[in-house]
Coordinates of C-alpha atoms and ligand atoms in Angstrom, one line a residue:
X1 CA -73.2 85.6 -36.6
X2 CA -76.3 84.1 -38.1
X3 CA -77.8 80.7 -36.9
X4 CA -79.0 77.8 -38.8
X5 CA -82.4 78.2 -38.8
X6 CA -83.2 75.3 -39.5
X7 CA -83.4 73.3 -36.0
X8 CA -81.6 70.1 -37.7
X9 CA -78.9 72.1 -38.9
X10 CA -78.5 73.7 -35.2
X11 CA -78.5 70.2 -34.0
X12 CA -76.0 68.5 -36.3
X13 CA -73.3 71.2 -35.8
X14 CA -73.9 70.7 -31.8
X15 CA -73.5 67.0 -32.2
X16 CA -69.9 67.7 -34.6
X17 CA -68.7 70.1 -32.1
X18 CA -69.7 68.1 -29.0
X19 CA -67.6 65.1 -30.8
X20 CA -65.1 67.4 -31.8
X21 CA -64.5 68.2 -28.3
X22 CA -64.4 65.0 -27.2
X23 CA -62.0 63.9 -29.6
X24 CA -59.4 66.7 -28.5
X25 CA -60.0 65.7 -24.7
X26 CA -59.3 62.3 -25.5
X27 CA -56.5 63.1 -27.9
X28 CA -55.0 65.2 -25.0
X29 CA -55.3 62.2 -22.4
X30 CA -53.7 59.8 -25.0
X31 CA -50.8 62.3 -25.0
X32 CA -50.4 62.3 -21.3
X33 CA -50.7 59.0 -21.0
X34 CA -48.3 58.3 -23.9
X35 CA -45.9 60.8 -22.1
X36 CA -46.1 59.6 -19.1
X37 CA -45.5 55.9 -20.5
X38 CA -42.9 57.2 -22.4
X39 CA -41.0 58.7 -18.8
X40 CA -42.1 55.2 -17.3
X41 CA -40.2 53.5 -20.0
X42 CA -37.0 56.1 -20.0
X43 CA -36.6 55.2 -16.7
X44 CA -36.8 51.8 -16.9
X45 CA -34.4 51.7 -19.8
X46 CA -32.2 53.5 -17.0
X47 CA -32.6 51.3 -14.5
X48 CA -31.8 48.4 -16.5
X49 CA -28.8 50.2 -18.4
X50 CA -27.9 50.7 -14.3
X51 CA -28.5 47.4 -13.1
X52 CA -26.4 46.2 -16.5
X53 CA -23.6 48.3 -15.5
X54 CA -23.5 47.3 -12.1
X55 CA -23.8 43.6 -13.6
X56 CA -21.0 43.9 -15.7
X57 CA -19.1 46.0 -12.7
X58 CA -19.7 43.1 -11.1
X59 CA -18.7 39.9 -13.6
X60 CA -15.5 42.4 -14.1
X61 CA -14.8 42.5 -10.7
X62 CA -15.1 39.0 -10.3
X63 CA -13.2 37.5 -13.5
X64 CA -10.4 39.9 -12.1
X65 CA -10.4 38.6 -8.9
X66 CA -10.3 35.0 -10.4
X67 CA -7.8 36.2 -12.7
X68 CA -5.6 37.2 -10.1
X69 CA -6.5 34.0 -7.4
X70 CA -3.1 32.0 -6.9
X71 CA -5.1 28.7 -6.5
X72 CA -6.4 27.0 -10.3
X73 CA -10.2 28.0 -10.5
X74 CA -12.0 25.7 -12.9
X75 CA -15.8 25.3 -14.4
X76 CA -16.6 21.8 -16.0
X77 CA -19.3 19.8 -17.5
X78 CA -20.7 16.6 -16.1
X79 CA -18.5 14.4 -18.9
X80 CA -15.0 16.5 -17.7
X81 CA -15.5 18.9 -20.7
X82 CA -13.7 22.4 -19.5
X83 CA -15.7 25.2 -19.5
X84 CA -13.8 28.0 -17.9
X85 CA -10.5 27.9 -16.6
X86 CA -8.3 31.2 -14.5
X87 CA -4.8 31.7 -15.6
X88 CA -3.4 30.2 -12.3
X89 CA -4.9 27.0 -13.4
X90 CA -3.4 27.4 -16.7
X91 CA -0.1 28.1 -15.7
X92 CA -0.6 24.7 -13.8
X93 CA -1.5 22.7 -16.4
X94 CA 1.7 24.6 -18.7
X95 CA -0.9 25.9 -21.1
X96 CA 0.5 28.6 -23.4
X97 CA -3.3 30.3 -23.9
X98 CA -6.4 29.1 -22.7
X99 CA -7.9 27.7 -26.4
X100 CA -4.9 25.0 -25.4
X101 CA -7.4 23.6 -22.7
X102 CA -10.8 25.2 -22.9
X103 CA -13.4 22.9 -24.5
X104 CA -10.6 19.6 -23.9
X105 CA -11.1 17.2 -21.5
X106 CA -10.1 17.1 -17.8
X107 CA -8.8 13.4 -18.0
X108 CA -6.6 14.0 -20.5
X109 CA -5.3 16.1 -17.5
X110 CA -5.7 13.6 -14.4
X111 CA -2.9 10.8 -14.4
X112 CA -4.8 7.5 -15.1
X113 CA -4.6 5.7 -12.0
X114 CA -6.8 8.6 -10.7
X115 CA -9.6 9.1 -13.3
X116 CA -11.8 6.6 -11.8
X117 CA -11.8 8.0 -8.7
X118 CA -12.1 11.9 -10.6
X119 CA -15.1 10.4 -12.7
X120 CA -16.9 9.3 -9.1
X121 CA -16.4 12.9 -7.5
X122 CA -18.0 14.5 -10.7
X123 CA -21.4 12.4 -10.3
X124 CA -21.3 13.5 -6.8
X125 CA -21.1 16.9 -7.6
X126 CA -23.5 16.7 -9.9
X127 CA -25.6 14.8 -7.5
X128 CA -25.8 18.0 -5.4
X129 CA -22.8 17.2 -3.3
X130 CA -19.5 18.4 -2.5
X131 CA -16.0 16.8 -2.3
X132 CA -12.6 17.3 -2.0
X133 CA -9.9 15.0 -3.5
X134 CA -6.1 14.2 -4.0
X135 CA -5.0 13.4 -7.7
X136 CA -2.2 13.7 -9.9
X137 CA -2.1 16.0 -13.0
X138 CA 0.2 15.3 -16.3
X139 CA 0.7 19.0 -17.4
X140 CA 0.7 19.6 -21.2
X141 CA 4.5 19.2 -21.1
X142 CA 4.0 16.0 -19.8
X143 CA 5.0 16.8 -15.7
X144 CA 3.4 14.6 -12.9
X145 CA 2.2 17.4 -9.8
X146 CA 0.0 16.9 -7.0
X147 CA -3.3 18.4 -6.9
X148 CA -5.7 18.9 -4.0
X149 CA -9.5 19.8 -5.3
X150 CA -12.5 21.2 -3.7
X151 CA -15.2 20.9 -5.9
X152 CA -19.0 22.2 -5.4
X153 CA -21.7 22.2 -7.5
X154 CA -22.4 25.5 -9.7
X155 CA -26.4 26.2 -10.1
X156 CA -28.6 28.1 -11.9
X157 CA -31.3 30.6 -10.7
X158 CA -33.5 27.8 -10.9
X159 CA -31.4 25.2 -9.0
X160 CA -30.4 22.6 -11.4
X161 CA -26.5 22.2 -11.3
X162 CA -25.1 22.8 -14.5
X163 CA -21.5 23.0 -13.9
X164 CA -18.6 21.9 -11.6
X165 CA -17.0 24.4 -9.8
X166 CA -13.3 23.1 -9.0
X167 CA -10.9 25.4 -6.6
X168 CA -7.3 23.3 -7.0
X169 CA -4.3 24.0 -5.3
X170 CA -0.8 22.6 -5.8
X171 CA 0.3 20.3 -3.5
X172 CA 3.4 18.4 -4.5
X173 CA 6.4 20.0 -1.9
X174 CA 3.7 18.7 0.6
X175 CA 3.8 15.7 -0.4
X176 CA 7.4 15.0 -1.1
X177 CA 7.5 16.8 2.7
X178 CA 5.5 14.3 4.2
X179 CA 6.9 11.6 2.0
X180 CA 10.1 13.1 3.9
X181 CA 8.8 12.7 7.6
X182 CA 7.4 9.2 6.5
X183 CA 10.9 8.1 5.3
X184 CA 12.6 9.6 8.6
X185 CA 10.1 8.5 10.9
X186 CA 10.8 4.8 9.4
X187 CA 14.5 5.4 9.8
X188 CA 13.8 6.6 13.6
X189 CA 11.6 3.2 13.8
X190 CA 14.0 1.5 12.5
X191 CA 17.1 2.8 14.6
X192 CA 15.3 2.1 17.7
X193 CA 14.9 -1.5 16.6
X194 CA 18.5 -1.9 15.8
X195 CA 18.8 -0.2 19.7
X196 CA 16.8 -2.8 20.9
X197 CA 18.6 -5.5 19.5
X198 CA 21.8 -3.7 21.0
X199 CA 20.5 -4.1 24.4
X200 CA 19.0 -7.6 23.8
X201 CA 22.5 -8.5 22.5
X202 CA 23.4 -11.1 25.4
X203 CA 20.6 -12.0 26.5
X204 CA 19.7 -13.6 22.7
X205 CA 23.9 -14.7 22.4
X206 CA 22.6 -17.0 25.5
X207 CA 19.7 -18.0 23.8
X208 CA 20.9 -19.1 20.6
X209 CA 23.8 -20.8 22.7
X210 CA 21.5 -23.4 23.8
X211 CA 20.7 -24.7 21.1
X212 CA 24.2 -24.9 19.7
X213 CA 25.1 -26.4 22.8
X214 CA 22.6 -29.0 22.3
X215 CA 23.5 -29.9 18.7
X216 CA 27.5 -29.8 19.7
X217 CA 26.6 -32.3 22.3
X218 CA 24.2 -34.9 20.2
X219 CA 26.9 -34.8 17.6
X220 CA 29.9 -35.3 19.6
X221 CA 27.5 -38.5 20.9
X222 CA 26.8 -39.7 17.3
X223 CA 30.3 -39.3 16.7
X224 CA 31.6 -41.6 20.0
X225 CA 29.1 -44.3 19.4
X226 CA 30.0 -44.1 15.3
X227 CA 33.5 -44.9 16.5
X228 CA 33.3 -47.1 19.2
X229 CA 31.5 -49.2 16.8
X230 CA 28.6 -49.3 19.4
X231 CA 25.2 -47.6 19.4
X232 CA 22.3 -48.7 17.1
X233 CA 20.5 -47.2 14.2
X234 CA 17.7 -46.2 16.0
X235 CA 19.9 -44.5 18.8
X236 CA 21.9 -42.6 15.9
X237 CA 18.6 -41.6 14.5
X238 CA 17.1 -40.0 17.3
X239 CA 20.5 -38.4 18.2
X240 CA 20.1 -36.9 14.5
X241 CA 16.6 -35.7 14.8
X242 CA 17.4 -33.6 18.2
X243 CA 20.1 -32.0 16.0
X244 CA 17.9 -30.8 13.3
X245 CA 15.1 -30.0 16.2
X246 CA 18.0 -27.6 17.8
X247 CA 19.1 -26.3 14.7
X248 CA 15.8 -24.8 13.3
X249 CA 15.4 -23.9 16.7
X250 CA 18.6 -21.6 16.0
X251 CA 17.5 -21.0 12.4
X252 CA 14.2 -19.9 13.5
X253 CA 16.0 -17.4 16.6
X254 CA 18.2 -16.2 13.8
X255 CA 15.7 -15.1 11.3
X256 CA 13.2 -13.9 13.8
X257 CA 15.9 -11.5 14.8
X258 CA 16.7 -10.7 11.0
X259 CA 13.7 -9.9 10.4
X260 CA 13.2 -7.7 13.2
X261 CA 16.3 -5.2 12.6
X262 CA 15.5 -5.3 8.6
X263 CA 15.4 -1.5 7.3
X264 CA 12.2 -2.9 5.0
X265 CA 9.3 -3.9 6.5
X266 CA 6.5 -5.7 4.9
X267 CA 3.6 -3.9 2.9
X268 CA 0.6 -3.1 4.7
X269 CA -1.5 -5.6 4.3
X270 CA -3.9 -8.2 7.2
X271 CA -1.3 -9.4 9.8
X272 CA -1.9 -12.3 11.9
X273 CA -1.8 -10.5 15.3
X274 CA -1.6 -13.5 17.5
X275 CA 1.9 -14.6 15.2
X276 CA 3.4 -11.1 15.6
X277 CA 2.9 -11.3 19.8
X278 CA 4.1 -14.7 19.7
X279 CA 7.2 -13.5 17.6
X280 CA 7.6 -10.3 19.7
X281 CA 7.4 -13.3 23.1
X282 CA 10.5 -15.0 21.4
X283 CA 12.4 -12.1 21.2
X284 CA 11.9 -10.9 24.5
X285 CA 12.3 -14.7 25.9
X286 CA 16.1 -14.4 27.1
X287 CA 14.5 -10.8 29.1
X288 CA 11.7 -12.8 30.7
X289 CA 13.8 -16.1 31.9
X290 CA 16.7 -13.7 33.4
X291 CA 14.0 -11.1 35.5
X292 CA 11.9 -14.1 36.2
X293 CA 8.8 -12.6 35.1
X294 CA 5.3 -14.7 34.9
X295 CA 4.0 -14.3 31.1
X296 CA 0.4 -14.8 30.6
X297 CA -0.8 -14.9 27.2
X298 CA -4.7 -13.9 27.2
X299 CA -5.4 -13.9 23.5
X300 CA -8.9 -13.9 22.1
X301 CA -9.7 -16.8 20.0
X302 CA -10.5 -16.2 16.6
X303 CA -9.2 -12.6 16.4
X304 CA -9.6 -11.0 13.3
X305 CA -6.3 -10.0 11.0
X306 CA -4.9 -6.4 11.5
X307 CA -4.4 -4.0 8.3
X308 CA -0.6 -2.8 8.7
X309 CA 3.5 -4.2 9.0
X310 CA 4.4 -6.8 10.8
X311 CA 7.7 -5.5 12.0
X312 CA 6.5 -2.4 13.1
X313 CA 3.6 -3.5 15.6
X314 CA 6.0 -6.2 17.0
X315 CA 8.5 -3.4 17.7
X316 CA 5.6 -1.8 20.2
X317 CA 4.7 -5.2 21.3
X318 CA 8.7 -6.0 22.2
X319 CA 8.8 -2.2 23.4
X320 CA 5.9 -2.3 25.5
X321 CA 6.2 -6.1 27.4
X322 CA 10.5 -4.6 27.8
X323 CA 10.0 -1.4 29.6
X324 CA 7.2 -3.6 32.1
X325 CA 9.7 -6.0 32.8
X326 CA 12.0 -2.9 33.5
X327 CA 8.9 -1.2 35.6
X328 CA 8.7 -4.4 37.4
X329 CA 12.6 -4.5 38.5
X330 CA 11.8 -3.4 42.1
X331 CA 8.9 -6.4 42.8
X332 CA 9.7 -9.5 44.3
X333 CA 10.3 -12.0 41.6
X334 CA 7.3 -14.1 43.0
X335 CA 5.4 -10.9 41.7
X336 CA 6.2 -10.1 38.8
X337 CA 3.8 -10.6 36.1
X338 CA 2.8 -9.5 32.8
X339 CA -0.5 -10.1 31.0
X340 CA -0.6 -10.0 27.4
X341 CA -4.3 -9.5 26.6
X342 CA -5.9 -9.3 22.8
X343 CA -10.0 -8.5 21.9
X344 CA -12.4 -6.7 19.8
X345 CA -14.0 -3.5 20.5
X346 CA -15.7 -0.7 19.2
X347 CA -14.3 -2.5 15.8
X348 CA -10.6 -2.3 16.6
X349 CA -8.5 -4.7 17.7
X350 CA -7.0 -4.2 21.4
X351 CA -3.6 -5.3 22.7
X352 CA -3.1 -4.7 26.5
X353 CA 0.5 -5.5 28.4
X354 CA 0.1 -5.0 31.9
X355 CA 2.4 -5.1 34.1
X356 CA 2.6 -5.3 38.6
X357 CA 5.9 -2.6 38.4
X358 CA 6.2 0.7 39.6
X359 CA 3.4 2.1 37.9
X360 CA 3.2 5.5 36.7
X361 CA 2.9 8.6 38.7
X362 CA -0.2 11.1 37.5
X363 CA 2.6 13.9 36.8
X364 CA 4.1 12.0 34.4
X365 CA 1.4 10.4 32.8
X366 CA 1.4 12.9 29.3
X367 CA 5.6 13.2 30.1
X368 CA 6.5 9.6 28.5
X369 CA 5.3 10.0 25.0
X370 CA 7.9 12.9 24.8
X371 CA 11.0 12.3 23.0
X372 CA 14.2 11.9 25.3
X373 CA 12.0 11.7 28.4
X374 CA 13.1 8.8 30.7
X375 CA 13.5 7.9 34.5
X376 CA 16.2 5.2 33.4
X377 CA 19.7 5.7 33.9
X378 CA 20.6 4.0 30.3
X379 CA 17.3 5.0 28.7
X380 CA 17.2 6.9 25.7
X381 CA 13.5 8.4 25.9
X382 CA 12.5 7.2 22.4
X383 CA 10.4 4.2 22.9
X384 CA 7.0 5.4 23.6
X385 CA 7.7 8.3 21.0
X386 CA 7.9 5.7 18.4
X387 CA 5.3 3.2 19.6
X388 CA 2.6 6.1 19.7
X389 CA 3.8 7.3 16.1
X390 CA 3.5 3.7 14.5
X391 CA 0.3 2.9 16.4
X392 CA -1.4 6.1 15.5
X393 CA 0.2 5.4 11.7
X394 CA -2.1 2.5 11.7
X395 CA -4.9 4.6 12.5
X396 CA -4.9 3.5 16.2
X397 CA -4.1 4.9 19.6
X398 CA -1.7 4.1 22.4
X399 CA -2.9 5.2 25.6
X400 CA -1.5 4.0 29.4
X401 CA -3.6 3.5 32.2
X402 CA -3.1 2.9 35.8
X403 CA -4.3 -0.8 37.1
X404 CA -7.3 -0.7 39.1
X405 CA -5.9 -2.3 42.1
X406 CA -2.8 0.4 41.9
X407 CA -0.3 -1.8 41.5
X408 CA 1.9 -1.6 37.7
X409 CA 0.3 -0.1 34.7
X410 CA -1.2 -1.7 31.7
X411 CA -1.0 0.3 28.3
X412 CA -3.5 -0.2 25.8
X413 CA -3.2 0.5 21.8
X414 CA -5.6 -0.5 19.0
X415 CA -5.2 -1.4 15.9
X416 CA -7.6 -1.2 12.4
X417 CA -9.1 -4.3 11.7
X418 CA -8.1 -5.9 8.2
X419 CA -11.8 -6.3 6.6
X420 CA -14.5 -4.5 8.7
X421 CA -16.8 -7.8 8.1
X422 CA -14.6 -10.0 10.1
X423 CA -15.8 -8.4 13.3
X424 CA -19.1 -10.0 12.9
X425 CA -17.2 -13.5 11.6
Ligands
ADP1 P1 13.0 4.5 27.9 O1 12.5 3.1 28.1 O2 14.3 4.6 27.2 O3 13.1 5.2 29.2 P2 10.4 5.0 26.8 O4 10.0 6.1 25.9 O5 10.1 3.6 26.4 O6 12.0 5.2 27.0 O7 9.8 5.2 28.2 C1 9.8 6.5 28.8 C2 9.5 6.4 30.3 O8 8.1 6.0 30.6 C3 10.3 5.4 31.1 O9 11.6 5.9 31.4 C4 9.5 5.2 32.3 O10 9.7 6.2 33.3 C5 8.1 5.3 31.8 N1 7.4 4.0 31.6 C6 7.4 3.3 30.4 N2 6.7 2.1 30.6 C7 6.4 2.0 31.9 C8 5.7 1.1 32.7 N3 5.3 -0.1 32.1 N4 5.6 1.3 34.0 C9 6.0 2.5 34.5 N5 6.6 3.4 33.8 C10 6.9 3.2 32.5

């Protein structure tokens, strides 16, 4: 091979060859690098063609188990606008497919009186809190059902909540179950109050005798002096008035009594607490007078009104101040004596009948409140049953504790106050 002989010649060639070379090493590097970019990127495209198939494994799986939960599960927007809805919760709501409810409303779902109280648990969950509630539904078909929510907030990655998530179960053969034990356990109450009255029978005959006595007697008087022409106006007059004392003295005996053994009691609603024991003292009078027991009355002044039915709490009253008369059978009459004792504490309002009877031995102490159980030979073992159900119906508790000295017992039960602000009052 010749060479350039010319020494510029010799250079430029060098220079092209040098570049040349450089220009394939670099050429080859781009190629590895682009290769090995491209393997990079292959598997990335596999992982995330992985991670999409697991993801949609995953949404699968759990739309199927949603599909298939028995309880309604339910997505919706802060104004009741429904997202998402599984077929349990359609079949609930009687919706043929879900374009019937998805994107609709959920209050043209809840019955009115409840929507209020449905609108209030949304905010919360969107608030960041979680709730549970008790509503009625109308179905599309127009059916009333029971519904028991548990709702929770759904987020997103970063945290804001942007949905409701509602888990809803049907609950109406609870409810007509415990609108069952309601009704029977207000038939028991009230059989036991018809018993009472049984028992009372003669003793309250007496009672109301003395009072027709009294009226047959100022009226046979009227009646001489009318005849015999003697007597003045003013002596007729005051003859009159003790009859129409003694007769609403009946009148008043009578109706207390009525009242008592009525099947309907009145609403719940604030009950004068010091009335009802004084009613419950009336009844119980002809009881008192014929066991010579010592009533004292102990009741706070100013006592706050009581949230529940009249009848009802005088039934434990009457219950409670008879079986310590009973208890007290063995003490001297000189002895026997009962306290009837009202206050305020802890925000409840506390009746207390104590008695100086037998008192209670330990043994038996969590025996009484079971039904049947009784150390009388006439008793029937229902009583206490019933006084504990009503007083822990009104959200109180009955509880019976031995005196301090040792002699007779004293039960305690509470009762909710009417309006929590009367406690300072
Ligand atoms: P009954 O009066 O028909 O026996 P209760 O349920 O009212 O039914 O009372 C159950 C039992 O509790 C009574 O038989 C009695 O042994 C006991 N007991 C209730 N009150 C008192 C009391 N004040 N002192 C002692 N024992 C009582």
């Amino acid at each position: 091979m010749d060479y350039p002989a010319n020494p510029f010649a010799w250079a430029l060639l060098s220079t092209v060859l040098t570049l040349m070379a450089g220009l394939i090493l670099y050429v080859t590097r781009l190629n590895l690098r682009l290769r090995h970019s491209k393997r990079v990127l292959e598997n990335e495209i596999g992982e995330r063609c992985r991670a999409e198939e697991k993801l949609a494994e995953n949404e699968n799986r759990l739309r199927q188990i949603i599909a298939s939960e028995p309880e309604c599960v339910k997505l919706q927007t802060l104004d009741g606008i429904l997202l998402e809805m599984n077929p349990a919760g359609l079949a609930l709501l009687e919706a043929g497919q879900p374009g019937d409810i998805i994107g609709t409303s959920v209050y043209d779902m809840v019955a009115p009186e409840f929507r209020d109280e449905y609108r209030a648990l949304t905010e919360r969950i969107f608030a960041g809190e979680s709730g549970v509630m008790e509503f009625q539904i109308v179905s599309l078909k127009g059916r009333r059902r029971w519904m028991e929510t548990h709702a929770v907030p759904l987020r997103d990655g970063r945290g804001n909540v942007i949905a409701l998530l509602g888990i809803t179960r049907d609950i109406t053969a609870r409810k007509h179950a415990e609108d069952e034990v309601r009704l029977h356990y207000r038939e028991l109450a009230h059989a036991a109050r018809v018993n009472t009255m049984g028992e009372m029978a003669s003793g309250l005959a007496h009672e109301l005798n003395q009072p027709l006595a009294a009226i047959a007697n100022y009226s046979r008087g009227c009646l001489r002096r009318i005849r015999s022409g003697g007597g003045t106006v003013e002596d007729l007059t005051q003859a009159i008035e003790q009859v129409c004392q003694q007769a609403e003295r009946a009148g008043g005996i009578i109706s207390s009594l009525r009242r008592f053994v009525n099947k309907e009691d009145s609403p719940r609603q604030p009950q004068d607490l010091h009335a009802i024991v004084r009613e419950a003292m009336l009844i119980a009078g002809p009881e008192v007078k014929l066991h010579q027991v010592d009533i004292r009355l102990n009741l706070a002044p100013g006592m706050p009104h009581v949230l529940g039915h009249a009848i009802q709490i005088e039934q434990v009253v009457l219950n409670l101040v008879r079986n310590a008369i009973e208890a007290m059978g063995d003490v001297p009459p000189g002895r026997r004596y009962l306290t009837l004792r009202t206050y305020v504490a802890e925000g409840k309002a506390v009746v207390e009948v104590r008695d100086t009877g037998s008192g209670l031995p330990r043994e038996m102490q969590n025996r009484i409140f079971e039904p049947f159980f009784t150390t009388k030979s006439a008793g029937m073992g229902m009583g206490l049953p019933i006084c504990r159900s009503i007083v822990e119906a009104h959200g109180g508790a009955l509880i019976p504790l031995p005196n301090p000295n040792g002699d007779g017992l004293t039960f305690r039960f509470t009762l909710c106050l009417a309006d929590e602000e009367e406690i300072d009052g």
